[in-house]
mmCIF file of C-alpha atoms in Angstrom:
data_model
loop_
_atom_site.group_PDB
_atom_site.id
_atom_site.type_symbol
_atom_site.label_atom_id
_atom_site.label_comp_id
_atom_site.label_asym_id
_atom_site.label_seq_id
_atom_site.Cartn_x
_atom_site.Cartn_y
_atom_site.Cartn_z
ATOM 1 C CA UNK A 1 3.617 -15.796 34.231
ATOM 2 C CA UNK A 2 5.092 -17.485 30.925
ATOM 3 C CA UNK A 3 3.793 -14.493 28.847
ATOM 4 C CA UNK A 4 2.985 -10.918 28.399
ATOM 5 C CA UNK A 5 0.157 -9.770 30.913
ATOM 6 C CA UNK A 6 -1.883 -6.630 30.095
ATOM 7 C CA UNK A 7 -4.326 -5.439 31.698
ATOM 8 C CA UNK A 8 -7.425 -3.887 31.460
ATOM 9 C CA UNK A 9 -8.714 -6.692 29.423
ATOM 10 C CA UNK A 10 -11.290 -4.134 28.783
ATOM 11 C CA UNK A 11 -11.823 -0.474 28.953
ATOM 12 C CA UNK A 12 -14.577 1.713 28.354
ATOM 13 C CA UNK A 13 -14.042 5.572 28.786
ATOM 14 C CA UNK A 14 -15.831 8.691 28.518
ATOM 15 C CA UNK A 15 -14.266 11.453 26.094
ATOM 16 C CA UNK A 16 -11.971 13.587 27.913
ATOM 17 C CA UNK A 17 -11.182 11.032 30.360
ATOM 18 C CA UNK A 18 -7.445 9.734 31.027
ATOM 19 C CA UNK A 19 -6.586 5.985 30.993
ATOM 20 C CA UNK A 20 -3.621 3.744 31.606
ATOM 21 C CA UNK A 21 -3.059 0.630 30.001
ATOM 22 C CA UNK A 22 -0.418 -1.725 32.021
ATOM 23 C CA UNK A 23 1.990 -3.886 30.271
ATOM 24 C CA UNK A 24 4.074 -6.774 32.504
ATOM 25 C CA UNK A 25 6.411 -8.185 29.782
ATOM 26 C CA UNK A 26 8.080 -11.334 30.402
ATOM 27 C CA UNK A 27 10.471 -11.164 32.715
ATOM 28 C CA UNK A 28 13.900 -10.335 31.865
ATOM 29 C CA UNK A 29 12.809 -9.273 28.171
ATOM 30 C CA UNK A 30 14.892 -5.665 27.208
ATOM 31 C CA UNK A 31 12.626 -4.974 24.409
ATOM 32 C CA UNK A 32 9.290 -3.564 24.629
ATOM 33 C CA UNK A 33 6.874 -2.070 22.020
ATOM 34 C CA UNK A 34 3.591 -0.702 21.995
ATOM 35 C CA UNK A 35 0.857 -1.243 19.354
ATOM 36 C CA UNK A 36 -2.285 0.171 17.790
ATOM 37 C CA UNK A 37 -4.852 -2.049 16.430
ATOM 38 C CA UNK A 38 -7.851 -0.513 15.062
ATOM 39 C CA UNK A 39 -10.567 -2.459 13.769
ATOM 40 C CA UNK A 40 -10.071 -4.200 10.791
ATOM 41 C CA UNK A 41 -6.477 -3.582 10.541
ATOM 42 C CA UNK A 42 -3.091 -4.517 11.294
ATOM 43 C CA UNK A 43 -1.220 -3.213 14.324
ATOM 44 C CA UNK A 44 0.843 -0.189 13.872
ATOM 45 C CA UNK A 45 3.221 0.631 15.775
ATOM 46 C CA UNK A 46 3.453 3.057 18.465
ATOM 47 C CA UNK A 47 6.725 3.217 20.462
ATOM 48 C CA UNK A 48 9.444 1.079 21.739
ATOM 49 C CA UNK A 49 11.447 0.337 24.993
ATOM 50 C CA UNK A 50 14.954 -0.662 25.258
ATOM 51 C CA UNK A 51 15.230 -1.665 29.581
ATOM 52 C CA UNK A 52 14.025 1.867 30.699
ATOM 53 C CA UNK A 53 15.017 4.055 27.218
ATOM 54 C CA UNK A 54 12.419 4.564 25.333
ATOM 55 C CA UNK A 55 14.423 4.828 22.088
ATOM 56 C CA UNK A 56 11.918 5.254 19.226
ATOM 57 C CA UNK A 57 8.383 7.146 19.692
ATOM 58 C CA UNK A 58 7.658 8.032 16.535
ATOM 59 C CA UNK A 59 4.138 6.476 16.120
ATOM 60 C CA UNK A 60 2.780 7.930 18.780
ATOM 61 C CA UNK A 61 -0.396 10.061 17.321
ATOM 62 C CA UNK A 62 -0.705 12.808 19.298
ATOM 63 C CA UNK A 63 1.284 14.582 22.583
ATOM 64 C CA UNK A 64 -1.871 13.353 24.589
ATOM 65 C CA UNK A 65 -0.141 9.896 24.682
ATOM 66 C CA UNK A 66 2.323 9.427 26.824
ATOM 67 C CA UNK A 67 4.287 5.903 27.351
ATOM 68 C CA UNK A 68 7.071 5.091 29.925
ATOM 69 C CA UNK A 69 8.660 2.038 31.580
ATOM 70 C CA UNK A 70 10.345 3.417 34.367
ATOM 71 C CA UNK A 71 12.413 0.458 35.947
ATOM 72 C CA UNK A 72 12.594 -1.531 32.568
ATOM 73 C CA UNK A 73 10.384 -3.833 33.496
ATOM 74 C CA UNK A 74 6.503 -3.170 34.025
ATOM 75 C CA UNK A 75 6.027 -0.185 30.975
ATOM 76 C CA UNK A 76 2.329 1.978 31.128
ATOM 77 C CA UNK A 77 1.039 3.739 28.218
ATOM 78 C CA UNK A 78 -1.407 6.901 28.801
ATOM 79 C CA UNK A 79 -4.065 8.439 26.987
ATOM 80 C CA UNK A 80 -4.899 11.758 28.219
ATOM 81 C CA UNK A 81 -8.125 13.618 27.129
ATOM 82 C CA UNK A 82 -9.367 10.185 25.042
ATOM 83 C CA UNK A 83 -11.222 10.746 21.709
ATOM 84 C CA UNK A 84 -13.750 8.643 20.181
ATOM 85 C CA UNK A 85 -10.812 7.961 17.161
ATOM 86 C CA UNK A 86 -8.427 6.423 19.991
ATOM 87 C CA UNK A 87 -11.094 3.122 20.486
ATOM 88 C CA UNK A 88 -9.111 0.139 19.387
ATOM 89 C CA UNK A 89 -7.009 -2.604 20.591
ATOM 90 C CA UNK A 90 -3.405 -1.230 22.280
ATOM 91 C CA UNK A 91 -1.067 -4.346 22.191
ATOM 92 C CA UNK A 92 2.061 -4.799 24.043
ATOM 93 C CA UNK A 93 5.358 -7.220 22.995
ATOM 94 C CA UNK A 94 8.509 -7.711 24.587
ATOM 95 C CA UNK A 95 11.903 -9.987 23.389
ATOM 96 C CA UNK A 96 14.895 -11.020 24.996
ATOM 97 C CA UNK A 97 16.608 -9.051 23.035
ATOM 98 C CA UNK A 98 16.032 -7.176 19.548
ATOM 99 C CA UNK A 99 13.200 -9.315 18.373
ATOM 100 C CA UNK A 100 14.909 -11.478 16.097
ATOM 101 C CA UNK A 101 12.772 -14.484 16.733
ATOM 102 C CA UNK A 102 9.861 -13.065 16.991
ATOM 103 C CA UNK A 103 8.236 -10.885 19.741
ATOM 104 C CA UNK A 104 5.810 -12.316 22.124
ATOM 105 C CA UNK A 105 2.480 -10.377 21.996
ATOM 106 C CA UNK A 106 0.045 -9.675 25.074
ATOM 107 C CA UNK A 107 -3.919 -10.243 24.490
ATOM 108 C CA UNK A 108 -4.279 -7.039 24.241
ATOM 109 C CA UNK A 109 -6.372 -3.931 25.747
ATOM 110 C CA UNK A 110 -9.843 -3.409 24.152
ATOM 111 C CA UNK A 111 -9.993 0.548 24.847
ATOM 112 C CA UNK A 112 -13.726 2.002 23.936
ATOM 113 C CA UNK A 113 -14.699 5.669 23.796
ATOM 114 C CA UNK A 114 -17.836 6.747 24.298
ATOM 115 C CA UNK B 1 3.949 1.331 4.803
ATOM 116 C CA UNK B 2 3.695 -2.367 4.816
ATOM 117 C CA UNK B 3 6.750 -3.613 1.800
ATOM 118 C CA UNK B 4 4.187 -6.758 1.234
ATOM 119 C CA UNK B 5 1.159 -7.767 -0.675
ATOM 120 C CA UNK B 6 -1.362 -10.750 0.424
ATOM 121 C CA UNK B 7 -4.585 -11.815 -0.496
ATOM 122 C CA UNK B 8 -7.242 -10.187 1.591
ATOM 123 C CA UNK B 9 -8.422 -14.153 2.274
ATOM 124 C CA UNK B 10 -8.350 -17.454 1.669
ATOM 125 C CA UNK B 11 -10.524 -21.315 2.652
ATOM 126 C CA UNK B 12 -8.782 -23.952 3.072
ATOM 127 C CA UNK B 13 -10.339 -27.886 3.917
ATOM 128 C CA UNK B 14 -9.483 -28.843 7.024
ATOM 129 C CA UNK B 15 -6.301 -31.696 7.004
ATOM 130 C CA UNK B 16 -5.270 -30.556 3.804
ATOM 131 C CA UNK B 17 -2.340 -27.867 3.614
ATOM 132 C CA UNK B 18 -2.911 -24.198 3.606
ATOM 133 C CA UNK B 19 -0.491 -22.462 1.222
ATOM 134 C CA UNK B 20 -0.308 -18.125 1.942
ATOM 135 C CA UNK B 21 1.747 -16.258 -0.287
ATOM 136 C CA UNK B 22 2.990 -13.076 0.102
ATOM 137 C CA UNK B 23 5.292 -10.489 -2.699
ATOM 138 C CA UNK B 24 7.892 -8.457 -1.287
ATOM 139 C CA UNK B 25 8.983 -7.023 -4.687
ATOM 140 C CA UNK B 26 11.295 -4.085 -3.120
ATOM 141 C CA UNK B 27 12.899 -6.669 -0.614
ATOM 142 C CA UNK B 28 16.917 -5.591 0.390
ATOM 143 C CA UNK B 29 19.436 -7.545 0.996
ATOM 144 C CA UNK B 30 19.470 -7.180 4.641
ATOM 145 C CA UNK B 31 16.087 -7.736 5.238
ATOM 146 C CA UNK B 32 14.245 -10.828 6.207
ATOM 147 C CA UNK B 33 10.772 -12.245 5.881
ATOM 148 C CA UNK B 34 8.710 -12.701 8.746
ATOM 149 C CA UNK B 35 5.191 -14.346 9.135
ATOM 150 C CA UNK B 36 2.558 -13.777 12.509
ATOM 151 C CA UNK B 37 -1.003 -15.114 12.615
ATOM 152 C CA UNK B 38 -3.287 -13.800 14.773
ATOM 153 C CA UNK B 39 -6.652 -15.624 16.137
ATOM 154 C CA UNK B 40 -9.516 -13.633 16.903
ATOM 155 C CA UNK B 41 -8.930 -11.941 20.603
ATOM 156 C CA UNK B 42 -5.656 -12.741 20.878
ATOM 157 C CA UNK B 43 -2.523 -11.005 20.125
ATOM 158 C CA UNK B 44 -0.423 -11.629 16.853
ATOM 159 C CA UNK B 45 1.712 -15.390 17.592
ATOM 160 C CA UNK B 46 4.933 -15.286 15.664
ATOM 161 C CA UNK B 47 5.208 -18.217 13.232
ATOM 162 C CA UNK B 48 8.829 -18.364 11.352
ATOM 163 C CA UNK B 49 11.192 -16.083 9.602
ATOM 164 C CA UNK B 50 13.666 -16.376 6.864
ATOM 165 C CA UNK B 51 16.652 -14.821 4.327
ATOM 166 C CA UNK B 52 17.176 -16.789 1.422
ATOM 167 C CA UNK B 53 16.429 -19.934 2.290
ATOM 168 C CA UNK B 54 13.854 -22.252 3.207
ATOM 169 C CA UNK B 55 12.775 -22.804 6.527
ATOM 170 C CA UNK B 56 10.628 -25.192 8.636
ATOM 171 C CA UNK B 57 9.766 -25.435 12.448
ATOM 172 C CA UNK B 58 7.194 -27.316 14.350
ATOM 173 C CA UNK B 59 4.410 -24.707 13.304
ATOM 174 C CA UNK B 60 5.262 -24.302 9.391
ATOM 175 C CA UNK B 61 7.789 -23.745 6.175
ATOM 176 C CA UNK B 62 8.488 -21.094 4.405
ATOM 177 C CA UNK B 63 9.069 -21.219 0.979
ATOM 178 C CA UNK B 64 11.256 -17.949 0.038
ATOM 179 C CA UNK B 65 11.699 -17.568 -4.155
ATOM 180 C CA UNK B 66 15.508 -17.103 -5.434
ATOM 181 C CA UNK B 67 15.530 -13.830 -6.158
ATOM 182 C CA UNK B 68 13.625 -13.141 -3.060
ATOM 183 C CA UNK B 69 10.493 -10.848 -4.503
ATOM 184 C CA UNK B 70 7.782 -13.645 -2.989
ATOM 185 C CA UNK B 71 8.003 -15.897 -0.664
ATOM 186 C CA UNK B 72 5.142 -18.859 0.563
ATOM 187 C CA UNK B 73 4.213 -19.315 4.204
ATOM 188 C CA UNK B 74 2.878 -23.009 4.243
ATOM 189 C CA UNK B 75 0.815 -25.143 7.059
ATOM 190 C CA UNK B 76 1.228 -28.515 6.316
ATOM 191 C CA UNK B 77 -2.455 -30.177 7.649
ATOM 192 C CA UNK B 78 -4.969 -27.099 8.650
ATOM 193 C CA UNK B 79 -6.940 -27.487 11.119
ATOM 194 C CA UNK B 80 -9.457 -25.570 12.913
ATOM 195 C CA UNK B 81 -7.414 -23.531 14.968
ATOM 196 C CA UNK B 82 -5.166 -22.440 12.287
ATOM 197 C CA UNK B 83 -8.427 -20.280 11.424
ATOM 198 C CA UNK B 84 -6.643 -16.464 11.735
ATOM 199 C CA UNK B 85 -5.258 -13.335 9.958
ATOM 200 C CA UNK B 86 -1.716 -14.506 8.693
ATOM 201 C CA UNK B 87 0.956 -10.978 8.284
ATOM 202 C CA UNK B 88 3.787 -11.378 5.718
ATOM 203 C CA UNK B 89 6.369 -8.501 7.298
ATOM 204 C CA UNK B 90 9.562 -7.690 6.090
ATOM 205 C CA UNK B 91 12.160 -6.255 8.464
ATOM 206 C CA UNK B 92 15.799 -5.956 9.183
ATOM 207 C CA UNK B 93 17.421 -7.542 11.679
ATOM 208 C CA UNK B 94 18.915 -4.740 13.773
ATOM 209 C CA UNK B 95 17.705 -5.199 17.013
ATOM 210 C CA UNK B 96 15.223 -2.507 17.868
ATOM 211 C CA UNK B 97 13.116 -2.762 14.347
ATOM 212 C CA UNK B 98 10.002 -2.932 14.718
ATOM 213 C CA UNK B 99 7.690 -4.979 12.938
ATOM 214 C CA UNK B 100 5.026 -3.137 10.394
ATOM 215 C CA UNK B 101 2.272 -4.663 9.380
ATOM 216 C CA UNK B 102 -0.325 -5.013 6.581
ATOM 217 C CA UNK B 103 -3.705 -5.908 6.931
ATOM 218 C CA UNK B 104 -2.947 -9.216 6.002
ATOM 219 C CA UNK B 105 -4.541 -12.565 5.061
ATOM 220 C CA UNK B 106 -7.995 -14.059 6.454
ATOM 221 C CA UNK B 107 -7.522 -17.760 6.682
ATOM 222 C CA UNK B 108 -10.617 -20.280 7.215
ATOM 223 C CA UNK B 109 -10.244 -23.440 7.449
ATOM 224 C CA UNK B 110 -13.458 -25.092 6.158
ATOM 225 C CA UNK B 111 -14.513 -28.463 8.243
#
């Protein structure tokens, strides 16, 4: 497709469950990042992907998250042992090459802990 | 930290142009203004980015003040769909930056 797919559109989990949230970037894009979006508020940033480095994973909240993007292409971020505080939005964006006009965002995936 | 400050909303009449301004008082050199909207369920859309000067595209201008501290995003006739969050970000252009946002600006465009 002409942009970034993610999928689940939706997810609903029970606490202590894992998930994976899937994120097809647009094809031939070297950059990837991951985003938090709680309610309310902005995204904030989680971690990014350079092809298959993952060269910055500093916003990641906790070691129960766990991102990778094995053939630098399709990337999948994890949530092991989901809380009710990890319910938000997880966003993915990917750029030709560093961004500098402008990422192109996914719809998103509505993740809901209960 | 977001470097920016917006107003937590704004109305604007429909055909009439929308004018969002932003202050990026601790701007450096070597970094650059960026705006994003995003509409409700979607992800954020970027807009247009600047330096020093002004810019326009097919979507907006942005009005960026000499000494750089504030800068203007404008929409030339709202309409309806322009209803969204608008995020001033300021970032460097390095390659691998990534982009942090604020909580932004909550624009409705009144019929």
């Amino acid at each position: 497709g002409a942009g970034v797919s993610q999928s689940p559109r939706y997810k609903v989990a029970k606490r202590g469950q894992d998930v994976a949230l899937r994120c097809d970037p647009i094809s031939g894009h070297v950059s990837l990042f991951w985003y938090q979006q709680a309610l309310g508020q902005g995204p904030e940033f989680l971690t990014y992907f350079q092809n298959e480095a993952q060269l910055d994973k500093s916003g990641l909240p906790s070691d129960r998250f766990f991102a990778e993007r094995p053939e630098g292409s399709v990337s999948t971020l994890k949530i092991q042992r989901t809380q009710q505080e990890d319910s938000a939005v997880y966003l993915c964006a990917s750029s030709l090459t560093g961004g500098n006009y402008g990422y192109t965002f996914g719809s998103g995936t509505r993740l809901t802990v209960v | 930290d977001a470097k920016t400050t917006q107003p937590t909303s704004m109305d604007c009449a429909e055909g009439r142009a929308a004018n969002l301004p932003c202050n990026h008082s601790t701007i450096s050199g070597n970094e650059y203004v960026y705006w994003y909207r995003q509409i409700h369920s979607q992800g954020p859309q970027y807009i247009i980015h600047g330096l020093k000067n002004n810019e326009t595209n097919e979507m907006a201008s942005l009005i960026i003040t000499e000494d750089r501290k504030s800068s203007t995003l404008i929409l030339p006739h709202a309409t309806l769909r322009d209803t969204a969050v608008y995020y001033c970000i300021v970032r460097e252009n390095f390659g691998n930056e990534k982009l942090t946002f604020g909580t932004g600006t909550r624009l409705t465009i009144i019929p």
